[in-house]
Amino acid sequence: MIETLFFGGELLLLALSTTAHDSRFAGWWQCILVFAIVLLNAIADKDSAEGNIVEKFISALGKAFVLRFSIVASLLFHELAHLVAAASMKNELSQSLLSTRNFLGNVDVLSWVIALVPFFPWPASACNPFVELVREPSKDSYRFIRLAGPIASISLAAFAAISAILGPNSSTANLFALGSWMVAGGALASDVFSHNIVDTKFYCGNFGMMVICALDRLGVQVPDILREMAGTTAARGGQAGGLVTLLPDGSGHRTRYVPFKRADVADGLIDRFFTGLYFSKMSAALFSSSTAHCRMFLGHTRFATSSKPSTNESHPHRFSYPRKVRMWRAGANGWSSSVERYELYVTHNGDFDYWPLFGRMRTQGEIGLWLKKILGATHEIAGCDSVKVAGVMELLRTQGVWEYSFRLAYQLVTTPSFEETIAGKNGQIAGPIRAAAAIADHVFGDFVKSSELSEPEHVRALATKLVEALYGARAQLELQIFSLQPVLERLVLKAIANFLEGDLYNALVRFLGDAEGSFGITACCSLDQSLMCIASRGQAMCVSFCPEAGAILWGSESATQLVPVITSKAPERRQTSDVEQPRAKDSVLRCTHRHDLDENGGEIIEVAIYPGDQNGRLRMEAAARASARLCADLGGEDRITARFQPFTATESLYLRVFRKVDGGMVPRDNFLKSDSLISLESDLVDPPPPRRGLKVDRVEADLRDIPRVLELVRADWKSENGRNRRTAAEFYRLLQEQLQERAQEQDQGNGGRLEVDVLVTGVEASLWIGEQFASDLQTLFPSLRVLPISSNKIIGVLSNHRGSAPMAGFAFSSLTLSLKKAIVVSISHSGQTFPTLHATHALRKVCGNRLFVLTGAIDSKMASAVGQSCYPGAPWIGRVWYTFSGWRPSEALTVSTVSCHQTLSELLLFLAKKASRADDLFRLRTGFKLTASDVSDFARLNESIITEGAPSLVGYNSAGEPLAESQAPKLRAQGRRWALHILETPWAWILSTMYIFGTIIGGSPLFSAIRRRGWIDSIEPSGQDALTYICLILDSILYSFLPLFFSIILRIIQGRPLTARLGKRTIVIGDVPYVNQLIESYVSKMFAESYSIASVECHGANAVDHLVHRFTHRVVRGLLIAVGRPDGRLFSLTKAESWVLMSLQQCKSIVHLLSPPEIITVGHNPYHNTKVIDSHIALERRRPKFFCEVRTLVMNTPHHHISQLIFQFDHTSYF
């Protein structure tokens, strides 16, 4: 048993360390194999004597070594197969391809040796060996090279297994076969089943926080805050997540997590991170006694964009493995050096496209290959673009490290050939650079003992000494550049500039200034444990401050920074900064101010903590400034900006801000302006998002909230000073001016048919509602040209040359439409939907100030795009409508779509009221036909929907209280009935399982049991009579069709159709386009995480238009059809209702096995034909009675048929 435990533990260690290529595939089956082997060994050793424990242990060590040797040998054989396949495809048969590193799988020899040590964790560098190809192969060649590895591994494993079976009984042969099969399984996982994911555009998000330890007197709840922030950010994409922090010993603790489909990325990430952090802190405390000035956490959630969702592709990214470097720092007593750990982490949201290299723009893929050579990375890097951002930052972050300063300077001064560098033909430069750095360390140490570095003259003197020392050692340095004194002087000046100026902030400034793409970046480095940097260009980023708790929060979503920092009782807030206002006591403490980075021009912020004596910081800043001034004198660029303290109470907090539109440094006064540092107590800022900790159904909570939100919308539109109403007045004014200008042009003969009056844009749900609004606006004003267009199409057209080239399949372009005078309405609930936001920016350049936006809240990127500020007292510019729904994390859209529709309905009603009071000329120009009485009817119906209709449908009033009487129970009852169809399969499966277990364990199948009990006397002793065989056949048939049998029983008990198809049901929504599209989206998202046995397919169609053509040929037994039915008692809807009923009758006429589709309708007309409609939900009346209702017995009861109408017509009283 002792040997079993030792050997089983070794197998478990190997499984958890992941010896094959990809832990996502290989780890699970290896763990199962471990437990199986341990169990079998335990059973085998059960009756054996214990023997000598030492002998057992030595035997276990021997077995563990043999197993590890077989794994290492199999891995190297696997990579050799890749290498041979690449060489056979003539992939640069050169020294670079057939190199020692490639033969070793690009893993150093020491790592392979450590991998052979029994009971020792498998080295991380040996987890993913790989072959580096010099030239990118073709698609077919790549497939051949990729499959060569698993073919070789399976062949080796098969040979080892056959040898073990046919040869003499040997534990060594058995173990070698086991190890080779473990590698073969990993090879299949990584090279066969792990397919490349197609590049699709989804979005990611950054989040993070910093807590100043000296100010954290109240106990900032870091795990809870990060959990809330991760959950909110995951709305942008939650296929993977990651989090990193820097420990006091200089090491980084990073957790990257790829959840399963139904797992929550926020909960899984935070739980794993803080569990691992506990042990990392214990380990760090053994080797370091230093304390941190702050706690810093950089996080990221992603949706696969440029690579598959895997652990290696997840943020935060680190390009190179941790290394030890000599770091120089300036302190209170001067300069000193120490050997420290170098790790640099980056989170990135956006796309890294190009970066200039030696006078030419290089793709991020080319940059990655070049960085591997320059930075000496021997491991396989991730395929995504973000890891290249980390690599460039690692190259540029050189401050205080002579080796990295000379490395960068060498590339900038000598500009070696890119192709030769990639091919490895530039020779080994790492050794000479390292030797030059050692000389520089010695010279610099002597220099700073007797001289300062505060003036350009000091820097020039240092350069002179370095040139002399390096030139004198040129024979040992073995690089030609050290023998050419003029070039050497340039090299030294560049190296000094890198050494003094190349901190994390300036590295990010240099990168963002040259890179092409869109970037939302956060970065930290182990050499700068008390600072981090945030950058934005083309991606939203913001940072918030809570000075009282010493907390700084940042992220891509502004809603992430409204989470409570402290939820316990907080003391009364004191005056903590020059821009804060005192506030009363509060049990919840949140950030008080937020700064939105300029994503258009680009902005970078450094957040740093410098407690106590500032002499060291000032000395390093003076040296950097002196170097920058010298570079400027020599024709270079001065990138140095000064730090400032934003809050007087947080003396240790310093910021540096670089904003491109301001030409560089942003001074403190400009940063603290109210339109830059926004007070989060402003009434224009979103309310806090709902807490994740509350165990509530988000969709149900949103449905309950509909009456309250609609009441807020109604109150704002009824108020003369309501913001939405004021924006509508501006819209109406521009509409009047446009009509007048167009009339004048037509009088002069200049009117054009290409002019668009109103353009409505958005994507998905916003576009669907916008299309209906455009249709209604066109109906209200027939003379206008109102056009709804997807934001994606607008971007596709306006991004090309003058918008003259239309997108394929669409006619929209500057040749077919003119937007120069159009009034634009951009719709986005979140306020930062990427296509709509980018289309808004593009349209603003074309349409100027005639751009309006509709969002869920004022504090949004869309509102900012049209010039609306959110600081206290900010003027209302009249270009924003908002729906009061705010941040809604639920994917299934409910309150956000209802409030958006209601806001647009209020806008239409406002325009109708204005037009009904306008002069005849305006009515003539717009084609407006409604009277004041018509508009009054619309207003009354609109009012009744908010006060009575919506509460009755959801079952709650605007105060969130349940209603005693409403239509919600009737709607839910119908939903539960259809839910029985969906749950039929799992119930049948459960009942079948129970029957199988019961009959097999009890030994009594149904018919056999009846046979034994009913005709026991007729059973022959041999048990081979005909009746017994008949019962066995019946039992076999019953077992074969158990799900069908139990499904029929369930249908009989529940009163549902008996002959409907088994399996997944399909729902068809029939209504006007925007309704069927919204409901289809809602249903599909509600069932997005359901299992296949309890799921449903959902489709939408227009019942008036194409329901018959799209779905009658797809009608099957058990099809579920839900239709919104027009009220045909209104003359304008009579034909529409007739068409809907005819479509349903056509669907109902398709019958097989006496099972037509099941149809329900929803509408105000109580009449329904029970032969066609299985269930009709008659909505309550919110209007005066129709004439037919007054003059007949039929009022609003659904069970009367049309044949029962008895007119009671009194001619004398009527006429």
mmCIF file of C-alpha atoms in Angstrom, residues 19 36 45 186 299 423 490 553 653 698 1028 1049 1062 1164:
data_model
loop_
_atom_site.group_PDB
_atom_site.id
_atom_site.type_symbol
_atom_site.label_atom_id
_atom_site.label_comp_id
_atom_site.label_asym_id
_atom_site.label_seq_id
_atom_site.Cartn_x
_atom_site.Cartn_y
_atom_site.Cartn_z
ATOM 1 C CA THR A 19 2.554 16.835 -19.169
ATOM 2 C CA ALA A 36 -8.111 4.360 -11.730
ATOM 3 C CA ASP A 45 -2.004 -4.782 -2.591
ATOM 4 C CA GLY A 186 -2.198 15.152 -25.159
ATOM 5 C CA GLY A 299 -8.093 42.196 -14.450
ATOM 6 C CA ALA A 423 16.265 33.969 -39.543
ATOM 7 C CA ARG A 490 25.109 57.449 -30.415
ATOM 8 C CA LEU A 553 -10.794 51.779 -9.574
ATOM 9 C CA LEU A 653 -1.053 59.435 -4.559
ATOM 10 C CA ARG A 698 -32.252 39.272 -13.018
ATOM 11 C CA THR A 1028 -42.132 -16.647 -21.010
ATOM 12 C CA ILE A 1049 -48.238 8.833 -19.837
ATOM 13 C CA LEU A 1062 -40.843 13.695 -29.314
ATOM 14 C CA HIS A 1164 -57.661 42.814 -27.487
#
